[in-house]
Amino acid sequence: MITLFFRYGRKALIGSIALADGSLLAFGTFHLESYEVEKKERKVQLELLSQLTVGNGFSRIILCGDTNFAFTDEDQHLGMNIFGDCWKDLYPDQQGNTYGFRRLDRLYYSKKSIAPVSMRIIGTEPLPSTNVNPSDHFGIAAVVKVKEEPDSGA
């Protein structure tokens, strides 16, 4: 587990698994700083996530978590020439809000080596036994396909 620094000591958990062909897939989850004024802190946290995955030689990567983005350009700091935004790529005309009227929770994938297949928002209804929602955010679930040979282009 890696501390993403700053006010709340947010963490990221990054691991890897060996695929059938022997290559490694890095996957991680994160929770970025939450206040609107912390755009600079989120930028540093995204750059750290990129360094921990791309910078360590991984070519197959999935990162998902609570971005807390307050501005539409914030995901550019992750390296959108390398990463795709699963919801935006599959459903460009749909909001995909996971917290009120905002899409805070996202799944990013390495475009050269992974292709998104489908994605859905989950946890939108209260749990039957408690009548309480599972979280203050809706969840996301995605199906992706690992490409046999990573694309040579972005």
mmCIF file of C-alpha atoms in Angstrom, residues 61-142:
data_model
loop_
_atom_site.group_PDB
_atom_site.id
_atom_site.type_symbol
_atom_site.label_atom_id
_atom_site.label_comp_id
_atom_site.label_asym_id
_atom_site.label_seq_id
_atom_site.Cartn_x
_atom_site.Cartn_y
_atom_site.Cartn_z
ATOM 1 C CA ILE A 61 -2.562 -1.554 -16.359
ATOM 2 C CA ILE A 62 -5.978 -1.061 -14.738
ATOM 3 C CA LEU A 63 -6.453 1.719 -12.164
ATOM 4 C CA CYS A 64 -9.783 2.530 -10.556
ATOM 5 C CA GLY A 65 -10.980 4.622 -7.687
ATOM 6 C CA ASP A 66 -12.473 7.814 -6.347
ATOM 7 C CA THR A 67 -10.880 10.681 -8.266
ATOM 8 C CA ASN A 68 -12.777 13.503 -6.543
ATOM 9 C CA PHE A 69 -12.259 15.517 -9.733
ATOM 10 C CA ALA A 70 -13.753 18.980 -9.568
ATOM 11 C CA PHE A 71 -12.557 20.065 -13.033
ATOM 12 C CA THR A 72 -13.005 18.384 -16.417
ATOM 13 C CA ASP A 73 -9.302 18.473 -17.337
ATOM 14 C CA GLU A 74 -7.933 16.758 -14.242
ATOM 15 C CA ASP A 75 -7.554 13.275 -15.698
ATOM 16 C CA GLN A 76 -4.958 14.630 -18.141
ATOM 17 C CA HIS A 77 -2.386 14.432 -15.341
ATOM 18 C CA LEU A 78 -2.555 10.627 -15.382
ATOM 19 C CA GLY A 79 -1.336 10.555 -18.972
ATOM 20 C CA MET A 80 -4.367 10.176 -21.206
ATOM 21 C CA ASN A 81 -2.092 9.437 -24.162
ATOM 22 C CA ILE A 82 -1.399 6.157 -22.320
ATOM 23 C CA PHE A 83 -4.638 5.602 -20.401
ATOM 24 C CA GLY A 84 -8.251 5.415 -21.511
ATOM 25 C CA ASP A 85 -11.260 6.296 -19.368
ATOM 26 C CA CYS A 86 -13.492 3.223 -19.562
ATOM 27 C CA TRP A 87 -16.861 4.981 -19.108
ATOM 28 C CA LYS A 88 -16.036 7.901 -21.391
ATOM 29 C CA ASP A 89 -14.701 5.595 -24.107
ATOM 30 C CA LEU A 90 -17.685 3.224 -24.021
ATOM 31 C CA TYR A 91 -20.478 5.731 -23.385
ATOM 32 C CA PRO A 92 -19.321 9.193 -24.507
ATOM 33 C CA ASP A 93 -22.858 10.609 -24.484
ATOM 34 C CA GLN A 94 -23.744 9.414 -20.960
ATOM 35 C CA GLN A 95 -22.786 11.133 -17.720
ATOM 36 C CA GLY A 96 -22.124 8.021 -15.623
ATOM 37 C CA ASN A 97 -22.527 9.916 -12.352
ATOM 38 C CA THR A 98 -21.485 8.000 -9.258
ATOM 39 C CA TYR A 99 -21.953 10.740 -6.656
ATOM 40 C CA GLY A 100 -24.864 13.125 -7.070
ATOM 41 C CA PHE A 101 -24.409 14.915 -10.369
ATOM 42 C CA ARG A 102 -20.704 14.098 -10.677
ATOM 43 C CA ARG A 103 -18.701 11.195 -12.060
ATOM 44 C CA LEU A 104 -16.071 10.811 -9.366
ATOM 45 C CA ASP A 105 -15.387 7.093 -9.614
ATOM 46 C CA ARG A 106 -13.452 5.991 -12.683
ATOM 47 C CA LEU A 107 -11.626 3.078 -14.213
ATOM 48 C CA TYR A 108 -8.562 3.778 -16.329
ATOM 49 C CA TYR A 109 -6.871 1.196 -18.549
ATOM 50 C CA SER A 110 -3.748 1.129 -20.690
ATOM 51 C CA LYS A 111 -5.055 1.756 -24.216
ATOM 52 C CA LYS A 112 -2.324 -0.181 -26.026
ATOM 53 C CA SER A 113 -2.957 -3.433 -24.189
ATOM 54 C CA ILE A 114 -6.508 -3.475 -22.830
ATOM 55 C CA ALA A 115 -9.862 -2.923 -24.524
ATOM 56 C CA PRO A 116 -13.010 -1.988 -22.587
ATOM 57 C CA VAL A 117 -15.993 -4.260 -23.302
ATOM 58 C CA SER A 118 -18.728 -2.988 -20.973
ATOM 59 C CA MET A 119 -19.239 -1.029 -17.804
ATOM 60 C CA ARG A 120 -22.122 -0.409 -15.451
ATOM 61 C CA ILE A 121 -22.955 1.517 -12.332
ATOM 62 C CA ILE A 122 -23.824 -0.664 -9.340
ATOM 63 C CA GLY A 123 -25.079 -0.134 -5.797
ATOM 64 C CA THR A 124 -27.741 2.358 -6.837
ATOM 65 C CA GLU A 125 -30.446 0.803 -4.654
ATOM 66 C CA PRO A 126 -30.553 0.393 -0.872
ATOM 67 C CA LEU A 127 -29.700 -3.043 0.476
ATOM 68 C CA PRO A 128 -32.987 -4.904 1.055
ATOM 69 C CA SER A 129 -32.223 -6.017 4.598
ATOM 70 C CA THR A 130 -31.212 -2.563 5.840
ATOM 71 C CA ASN A 131 -32.756 -0.055 3.421
ATOM 72 C CA VAL A 132 -29.330 1.641 3.415
ATOM 73 C CA ASN A 133 -27.187 2.210 0.335
ATOM 74 C CA PRO A 134 -23.855 0.336 0.279
ATOM 75 C CA SER A 135 -21.912 3.622 0.077
ATOM 76 C CA ASP A 136 -22.318 7.351 -0.403
ATOM 77 C CA HIS A 137 -21.026 6.721 -3.958
ATOM 78 C CA PHE A 138 -22.384 4.308 -6.516
ATOM 79 C CA GLY A 139 -19.949 1.601 -7.533
ATOM 80 C CA ILE A 140 -18.612 0.766 -10.969
ATOM 81 C CA ALA A 141 -18.097 -2.626 -12.550
ATOM 82 C CA ALA A 142 -16.373 -3.196 -15.863
#
